[in-house]
Coordinates of C-alpha atoms in Angstrom, one line a residue:
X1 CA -30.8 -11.6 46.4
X2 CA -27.2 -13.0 47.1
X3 CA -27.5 -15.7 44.7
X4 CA -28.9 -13.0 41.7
X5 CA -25.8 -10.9 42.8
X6 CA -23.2 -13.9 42.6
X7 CA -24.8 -15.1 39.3
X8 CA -24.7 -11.6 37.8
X9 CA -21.7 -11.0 38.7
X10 CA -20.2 -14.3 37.4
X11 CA -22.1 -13.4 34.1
X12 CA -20.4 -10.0 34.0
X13 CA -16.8 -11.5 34.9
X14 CA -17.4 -14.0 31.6
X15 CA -18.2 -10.9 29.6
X16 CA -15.9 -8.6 30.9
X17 CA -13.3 -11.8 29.9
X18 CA -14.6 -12.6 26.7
X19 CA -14.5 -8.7 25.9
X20 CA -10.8 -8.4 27.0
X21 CA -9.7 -11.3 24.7
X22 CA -11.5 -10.4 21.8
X23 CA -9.3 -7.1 21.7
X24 CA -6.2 -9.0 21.6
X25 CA -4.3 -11.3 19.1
X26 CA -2.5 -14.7 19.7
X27 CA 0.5 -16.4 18.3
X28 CA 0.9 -20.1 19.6
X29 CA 2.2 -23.3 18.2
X30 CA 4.9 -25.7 18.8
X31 CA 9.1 -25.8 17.9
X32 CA 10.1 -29.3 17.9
X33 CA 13.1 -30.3 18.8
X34 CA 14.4 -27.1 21.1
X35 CA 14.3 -28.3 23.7
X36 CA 15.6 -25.8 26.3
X37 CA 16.1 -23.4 23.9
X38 CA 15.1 -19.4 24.3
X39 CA 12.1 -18.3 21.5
X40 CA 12.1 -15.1 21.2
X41 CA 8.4 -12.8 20.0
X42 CA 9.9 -9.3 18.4
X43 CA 7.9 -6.4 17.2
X44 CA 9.4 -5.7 13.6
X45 CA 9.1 -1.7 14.0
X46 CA 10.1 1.3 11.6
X47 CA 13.1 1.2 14.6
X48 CA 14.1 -2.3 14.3
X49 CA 13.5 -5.6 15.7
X50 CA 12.1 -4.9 19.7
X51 CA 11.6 -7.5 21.7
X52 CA 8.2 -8.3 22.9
X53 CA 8.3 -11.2 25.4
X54 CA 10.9 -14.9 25.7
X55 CA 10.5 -18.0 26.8
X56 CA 12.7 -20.9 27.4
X57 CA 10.9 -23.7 25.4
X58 CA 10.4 -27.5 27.3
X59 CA 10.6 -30.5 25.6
X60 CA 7.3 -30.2 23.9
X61 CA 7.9 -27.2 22.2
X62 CA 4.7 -25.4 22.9
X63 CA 4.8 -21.3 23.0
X64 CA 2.3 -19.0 23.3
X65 CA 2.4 -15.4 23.0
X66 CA -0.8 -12.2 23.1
X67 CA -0.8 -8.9 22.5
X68 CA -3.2 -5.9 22.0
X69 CA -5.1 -5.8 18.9
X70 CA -3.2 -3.2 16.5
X71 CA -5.0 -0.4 14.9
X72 CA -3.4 -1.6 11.9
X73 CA -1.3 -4.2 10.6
X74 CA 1.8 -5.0 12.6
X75 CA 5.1 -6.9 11.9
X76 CA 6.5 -9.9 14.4
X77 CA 8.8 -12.8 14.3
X78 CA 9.4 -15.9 16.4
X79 CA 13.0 -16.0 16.8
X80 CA 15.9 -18.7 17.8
X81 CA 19.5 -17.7 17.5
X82 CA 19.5 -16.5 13.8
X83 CA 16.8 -19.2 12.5
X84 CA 13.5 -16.3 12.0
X85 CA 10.1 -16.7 11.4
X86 CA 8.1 -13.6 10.0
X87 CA 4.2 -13.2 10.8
X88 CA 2.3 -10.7 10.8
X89 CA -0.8 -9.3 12.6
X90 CA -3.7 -7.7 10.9
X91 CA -5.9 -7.9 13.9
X92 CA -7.5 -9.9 16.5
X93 CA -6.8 -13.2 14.7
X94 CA -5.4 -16.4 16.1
X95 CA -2.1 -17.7 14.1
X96 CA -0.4 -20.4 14.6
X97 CA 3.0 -21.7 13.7
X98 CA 4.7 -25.7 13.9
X99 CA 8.3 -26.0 12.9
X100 CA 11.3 -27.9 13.3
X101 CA 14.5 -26.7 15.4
X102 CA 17.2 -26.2 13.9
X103 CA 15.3 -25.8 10.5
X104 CA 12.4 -23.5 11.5
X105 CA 12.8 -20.4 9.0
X106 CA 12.1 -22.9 5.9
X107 CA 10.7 -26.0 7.2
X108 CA 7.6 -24.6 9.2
X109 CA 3.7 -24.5 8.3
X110 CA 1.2 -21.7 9.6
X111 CA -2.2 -21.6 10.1
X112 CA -5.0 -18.8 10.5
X113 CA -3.6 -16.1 8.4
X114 CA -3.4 -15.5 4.2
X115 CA -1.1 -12.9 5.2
X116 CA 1.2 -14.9 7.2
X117 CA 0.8 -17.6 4.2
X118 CA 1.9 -15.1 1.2
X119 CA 5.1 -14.0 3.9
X120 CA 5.9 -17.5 4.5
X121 CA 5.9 -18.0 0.4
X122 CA 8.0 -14.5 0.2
X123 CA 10.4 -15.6 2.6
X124 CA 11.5 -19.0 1.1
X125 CA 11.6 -16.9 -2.4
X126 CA 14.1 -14.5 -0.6
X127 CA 16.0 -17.2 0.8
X128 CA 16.2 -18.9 -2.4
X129 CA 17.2 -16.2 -4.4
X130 CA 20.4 -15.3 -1.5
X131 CA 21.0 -18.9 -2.0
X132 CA 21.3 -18.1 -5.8
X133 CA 23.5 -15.0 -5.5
X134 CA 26.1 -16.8 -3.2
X135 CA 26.1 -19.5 -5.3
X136 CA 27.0 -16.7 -8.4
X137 CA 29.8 -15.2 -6.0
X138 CA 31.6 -18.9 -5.7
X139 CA 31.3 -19.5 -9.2
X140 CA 35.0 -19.3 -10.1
X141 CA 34.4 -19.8 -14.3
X142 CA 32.1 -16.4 -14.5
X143 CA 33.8 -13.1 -14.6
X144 CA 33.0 -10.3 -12.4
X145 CA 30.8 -8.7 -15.2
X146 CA 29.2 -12.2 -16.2
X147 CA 28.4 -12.6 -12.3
X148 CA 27.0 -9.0 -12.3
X149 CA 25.0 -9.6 -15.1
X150 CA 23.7 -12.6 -13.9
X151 CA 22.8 -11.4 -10.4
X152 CA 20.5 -8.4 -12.1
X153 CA 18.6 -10.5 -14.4
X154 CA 18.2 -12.8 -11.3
X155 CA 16.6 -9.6 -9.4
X156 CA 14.4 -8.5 -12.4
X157 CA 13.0 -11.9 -12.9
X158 CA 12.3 -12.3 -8.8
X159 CA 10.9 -8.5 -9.0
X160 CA 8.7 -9.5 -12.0
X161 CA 7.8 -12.5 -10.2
X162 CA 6.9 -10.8 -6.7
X163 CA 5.2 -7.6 -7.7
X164 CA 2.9 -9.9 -10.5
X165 CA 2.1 -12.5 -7.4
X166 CA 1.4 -10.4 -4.6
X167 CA 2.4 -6.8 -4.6
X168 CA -0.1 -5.7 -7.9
X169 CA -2.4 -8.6 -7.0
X170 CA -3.4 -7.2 -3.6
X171 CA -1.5 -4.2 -3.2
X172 CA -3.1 -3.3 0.7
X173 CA -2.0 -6.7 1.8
X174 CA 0.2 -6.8 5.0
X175 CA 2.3 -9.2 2.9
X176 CA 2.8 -6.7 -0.3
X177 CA 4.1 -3.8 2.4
X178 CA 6.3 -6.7 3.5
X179 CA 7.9 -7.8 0.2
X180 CA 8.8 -3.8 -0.4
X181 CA 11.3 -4.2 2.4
X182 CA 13.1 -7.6 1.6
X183 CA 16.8 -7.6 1.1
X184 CA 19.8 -9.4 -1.0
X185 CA 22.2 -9.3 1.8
X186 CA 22.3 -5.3 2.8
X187 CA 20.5 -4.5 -0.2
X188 CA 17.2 -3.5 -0.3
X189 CA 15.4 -5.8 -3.4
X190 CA 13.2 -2.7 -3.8
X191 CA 14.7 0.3 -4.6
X192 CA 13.2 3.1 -5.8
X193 CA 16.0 5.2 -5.3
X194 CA 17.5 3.2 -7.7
X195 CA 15.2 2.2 -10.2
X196 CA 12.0 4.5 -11.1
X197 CA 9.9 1.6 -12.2
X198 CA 9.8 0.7 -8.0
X199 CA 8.9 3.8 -7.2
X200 CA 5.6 2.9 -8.8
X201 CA 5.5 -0.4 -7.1
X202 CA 6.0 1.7 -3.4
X203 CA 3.3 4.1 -4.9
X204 CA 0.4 1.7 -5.2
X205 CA 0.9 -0.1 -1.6
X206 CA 1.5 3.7 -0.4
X207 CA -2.1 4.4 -2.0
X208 CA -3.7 1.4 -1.0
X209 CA -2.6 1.8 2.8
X210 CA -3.5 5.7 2.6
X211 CA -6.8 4.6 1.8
X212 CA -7.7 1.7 4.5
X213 CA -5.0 2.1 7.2
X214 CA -5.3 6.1 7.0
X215 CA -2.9 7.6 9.8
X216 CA -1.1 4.7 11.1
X217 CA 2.8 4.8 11.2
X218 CA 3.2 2.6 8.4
X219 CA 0.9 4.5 5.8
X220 CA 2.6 7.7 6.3
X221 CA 6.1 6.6 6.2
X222 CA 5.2 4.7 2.5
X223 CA 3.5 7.6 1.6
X224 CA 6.6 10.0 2.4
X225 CA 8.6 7.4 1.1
X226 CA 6.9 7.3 -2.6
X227 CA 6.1 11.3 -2.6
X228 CA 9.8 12.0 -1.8
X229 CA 10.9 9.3 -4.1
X230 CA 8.9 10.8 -7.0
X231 CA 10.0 14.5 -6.2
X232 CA 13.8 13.4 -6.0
X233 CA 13.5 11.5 -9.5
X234 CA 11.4 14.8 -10.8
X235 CA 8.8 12.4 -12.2
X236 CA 6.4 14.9 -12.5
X237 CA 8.9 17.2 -14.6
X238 CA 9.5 14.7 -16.7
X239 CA 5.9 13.2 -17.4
X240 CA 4.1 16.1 -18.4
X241 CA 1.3 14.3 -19.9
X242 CA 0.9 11.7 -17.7
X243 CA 1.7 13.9 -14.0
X244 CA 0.0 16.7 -12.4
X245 CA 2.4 19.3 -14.0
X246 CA -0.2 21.7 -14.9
X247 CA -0.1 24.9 -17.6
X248 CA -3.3 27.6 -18.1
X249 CA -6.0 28.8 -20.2
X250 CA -9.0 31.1 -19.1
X251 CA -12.4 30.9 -19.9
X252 CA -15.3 31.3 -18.4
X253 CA -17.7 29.1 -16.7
X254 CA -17.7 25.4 -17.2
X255 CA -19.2 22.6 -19.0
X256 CA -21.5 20.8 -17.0
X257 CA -20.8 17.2 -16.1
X258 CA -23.1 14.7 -15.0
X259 CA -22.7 11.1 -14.2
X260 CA -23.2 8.2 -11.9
X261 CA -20.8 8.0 -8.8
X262 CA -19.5 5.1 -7.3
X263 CA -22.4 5.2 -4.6
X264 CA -25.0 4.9 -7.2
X265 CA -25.7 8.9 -6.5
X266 CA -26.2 11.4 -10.1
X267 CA -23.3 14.0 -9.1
X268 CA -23.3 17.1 -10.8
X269 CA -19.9 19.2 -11.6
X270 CA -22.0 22.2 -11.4
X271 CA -23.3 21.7 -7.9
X272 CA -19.7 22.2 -6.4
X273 CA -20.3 26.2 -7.0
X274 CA -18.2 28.0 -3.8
X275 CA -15.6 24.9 -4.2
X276 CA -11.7 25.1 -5.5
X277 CA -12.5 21.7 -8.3
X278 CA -9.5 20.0 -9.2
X279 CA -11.5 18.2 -12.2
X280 CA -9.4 15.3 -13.0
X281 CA -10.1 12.7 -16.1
X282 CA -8.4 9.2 -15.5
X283 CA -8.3 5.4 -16.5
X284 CA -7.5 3.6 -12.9
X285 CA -6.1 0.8 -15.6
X286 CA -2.7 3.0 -16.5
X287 CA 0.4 2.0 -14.7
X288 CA 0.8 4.8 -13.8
X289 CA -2.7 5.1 -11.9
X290 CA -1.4 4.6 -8.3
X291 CA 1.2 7.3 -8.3
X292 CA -1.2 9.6 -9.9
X293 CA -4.0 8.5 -7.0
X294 CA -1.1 9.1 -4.5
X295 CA 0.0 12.4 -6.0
X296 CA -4.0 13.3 -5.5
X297 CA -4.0 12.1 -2.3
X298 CA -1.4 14.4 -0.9
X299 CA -3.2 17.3 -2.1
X300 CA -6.9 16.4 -1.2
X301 CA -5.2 16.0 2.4
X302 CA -3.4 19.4 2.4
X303 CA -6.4 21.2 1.1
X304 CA -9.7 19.6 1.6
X305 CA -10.2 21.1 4.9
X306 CA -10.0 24.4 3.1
X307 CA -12.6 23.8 0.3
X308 CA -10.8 21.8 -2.2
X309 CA -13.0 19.2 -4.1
X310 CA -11.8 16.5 -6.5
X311 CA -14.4 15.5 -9.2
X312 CA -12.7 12.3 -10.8
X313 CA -14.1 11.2 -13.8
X314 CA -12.7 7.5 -14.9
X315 CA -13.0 6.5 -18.6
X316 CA -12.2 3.2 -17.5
X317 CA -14.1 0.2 -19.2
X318 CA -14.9 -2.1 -16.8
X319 CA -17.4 -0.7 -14.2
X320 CA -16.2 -3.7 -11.3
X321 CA -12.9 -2.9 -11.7
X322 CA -13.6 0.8 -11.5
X323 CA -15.5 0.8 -8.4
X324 CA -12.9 -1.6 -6.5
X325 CA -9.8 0.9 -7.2
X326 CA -12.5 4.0 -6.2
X327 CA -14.0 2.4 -2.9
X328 CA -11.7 3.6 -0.5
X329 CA -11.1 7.3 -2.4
X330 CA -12.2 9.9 -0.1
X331 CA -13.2 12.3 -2.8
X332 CA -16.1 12.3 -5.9
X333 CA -15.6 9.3 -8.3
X334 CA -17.6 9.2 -11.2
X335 CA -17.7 7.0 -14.3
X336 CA -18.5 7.8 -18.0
X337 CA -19.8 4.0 -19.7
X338 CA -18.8 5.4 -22.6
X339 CA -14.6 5.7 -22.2
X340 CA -12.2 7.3 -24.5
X341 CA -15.2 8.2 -26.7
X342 CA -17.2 10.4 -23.6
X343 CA -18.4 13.8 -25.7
X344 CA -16.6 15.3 -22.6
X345 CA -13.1 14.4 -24.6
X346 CA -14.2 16.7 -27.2
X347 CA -15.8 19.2 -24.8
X348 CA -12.9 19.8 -22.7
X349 CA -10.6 19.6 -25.8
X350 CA -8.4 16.6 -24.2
X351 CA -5.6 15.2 -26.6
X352 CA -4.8 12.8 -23.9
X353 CA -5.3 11.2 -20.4
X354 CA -4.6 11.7 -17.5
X355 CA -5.7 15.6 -17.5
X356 CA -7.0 17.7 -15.4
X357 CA -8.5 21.0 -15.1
X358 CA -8.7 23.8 -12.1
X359 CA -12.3 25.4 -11.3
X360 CA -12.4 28.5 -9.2
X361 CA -14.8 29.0 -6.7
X362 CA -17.5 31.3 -9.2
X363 CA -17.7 27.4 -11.0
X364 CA -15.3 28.5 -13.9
X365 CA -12.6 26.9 -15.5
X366 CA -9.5 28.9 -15.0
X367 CA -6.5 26.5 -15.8
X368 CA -5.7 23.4 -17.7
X369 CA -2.8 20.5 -17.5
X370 CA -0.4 22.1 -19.9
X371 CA 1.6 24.3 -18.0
X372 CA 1.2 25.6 -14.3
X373 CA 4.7 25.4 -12.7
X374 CA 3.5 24.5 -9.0
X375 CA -0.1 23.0 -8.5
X376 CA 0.4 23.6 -5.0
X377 CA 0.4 27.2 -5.5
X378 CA -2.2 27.5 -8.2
X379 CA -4.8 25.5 -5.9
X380 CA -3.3 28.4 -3.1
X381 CA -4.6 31.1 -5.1
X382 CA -7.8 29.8 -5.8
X383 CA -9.0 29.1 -2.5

């Protein structure tokens, strides 16, 4: 019996172990050439730079640091003096970092993470372009206005560049919501208090981490960021036919639509009888999808709870594309094959897309996208 008990509870301990580590993440390697030197592990928070744990490094440059697995993807840095390292943490990987003292913010390799691959390339692009811009400043043969000049096409082309690459390409990517916050000395690259076409580019990582890091500190300040952002630059006043800025007609009951979701299920518009509908035609391949999605967002989280439905039908061609944009969307998603040229254009008398259309709770229509002054209010009233 005392052996079982000392073998069972060995075989416990390993399990309880083994449990423990794999809910926490690791970031080891080696600086070379520091020796002595203090490495510090910071937390990148919406506060600032907080310091996590120190070491002084020995001649062998070997570091390890751990930490608890984060419910969703967190910021660090290895730090030495003002030579920085950026990495981050999506959950309870391993990542590794070798570089060289006193070169380590450009001349260092990482292993283990994509993420912490695309921040490495993001980095070196940001250093380069500061570089660039102090190189303009010295430049003693431009004028102030030919400097100026200069510098902005510089930032358009990075933008172009960055938001092509990564942001667009992979827009929920720890290393997109990175390159949103990169600056050109105390200026944030990204503004979209400055420039409305970044305010899209905030909307569709805003939208991407509202759908698969829902709740976490990070989603909801991009999300408050791009909603504010869009309300301060009145996008949806502006926009009419392309915004939820919505105007009325009254009829009754609806025309029933039937398609395919992005489950494989027949949904029916009909069935949602004793439901507020917003009915919503899209095509997820506008530029302007993602601050639509986000716009959508907000108000399926204020009102779901109180028997809003959105029925989304996409007009979109391709069907992959489609059901990646739609797989995360909390509400119905539904696809008509046959696009622009659906007989539900013509039913629903649509001149153009995006449009939607309000359904009261009886299953009729009471209220089109042409001129209701505050959505909010209208979907109020309904419900």
């Amino acid at each position: 019996m005392k052996k079982f008990s000392l073998i069972a509870s060995t075989l416990c301990l390993a399990i309880l172990s083994t449990s423990c580590s794999s809910d926490r993440y690791h970031v080891e390697g080696t600086i070379a050439e520091a020796t002595d030197s203090i490495l510090y592990f910071e937390n990148l928070s919406l506060n600032g730079p907080e310091t996590i744990d120190s070491l002084k490094l020995s001649r062998d440059g070997k570091f390890a640091f751990s930490g608890e697995r984060p419910e969703a993807p967190e910021f660090f840095r290895l730090r030495i003096g003002t030579q920085i390292i950026n990495i981050s943490i999506d959950s309870t990987e391993t990542v590794t970092v070798n570089a060289k003292y006193p070169t380590m913010a450009t001349n260092y390799d990482v292993l283990g993470s994509d993420n912490c691959e695309r921040i490495k390339q993001l980095s070196l692009m940001q250093i380069g372009l500061e570089q660039a811009a102090i190189a303009l400043e010295k430049n003693i043969e431009l004028s102030r206005d030919e400097v100026i000049d200069s510098l902005n096409r510089m930032l358009k082309a990075y933008k172009t560049q960055v938001t092509r690459n990564f942001i667009y390409k992979d827009p929920r990517a720890s290393s997109s919501y990175f390159a949103l916050f990169q600056t050109l000395g105390d200026w944030l690259i990204f503004n979209p208090r400055a420039d409305v076409t970044d305010i899209r580019t905030f909307a569709a990582v805003a939208t991407a981490w509202d759908s698969y890091h829902a709740g976490s500190l990070r989603a909801q300040n991009l999300h408050n960021i791009a909603i504010e952002e869009m309300k301060n630059k009145r996008i949806v006043e502006s926009n009419n036919s392309r915004t939820i800025d919505a105007s009325k007609i009254s009829t009754s009951g609806i025309i029933d639509i039937v398609l395919e979701d992005n489950h494989g299920n027949i949904r029916k518009l009909s069935e949602l009888k004793g439901k507020v509908v917003l009915l919503d035609f899209h095509l997820f391949a506008m530029e302007e999808s993602p601050a639509r999605i986000l716009m959508l967002r907000e108000l399926y989280n204020k009102y779901h709870s109180q028997g809003l439905e959105i029925f989304q039908v996409s007009l979109d061609d391709d069907e992959h594309f489609w059901k990646q944009q739609t797989k995360a969307l909390p509400w119905i998603s539904v696809r008509d094959a046959d696009g622009l040229q659906t007989r539900y254009i013509r039913s629903y008398n649509i001149k153009s897309v995006p449009e939607y259309f309000l359904i009261d709770k009886s299953n009729s229509l009471v209220s089109r996208s042409s001129q209701v002054k505050n959505v909010d209010d209208a979907i109020r009233r309904l419900l």
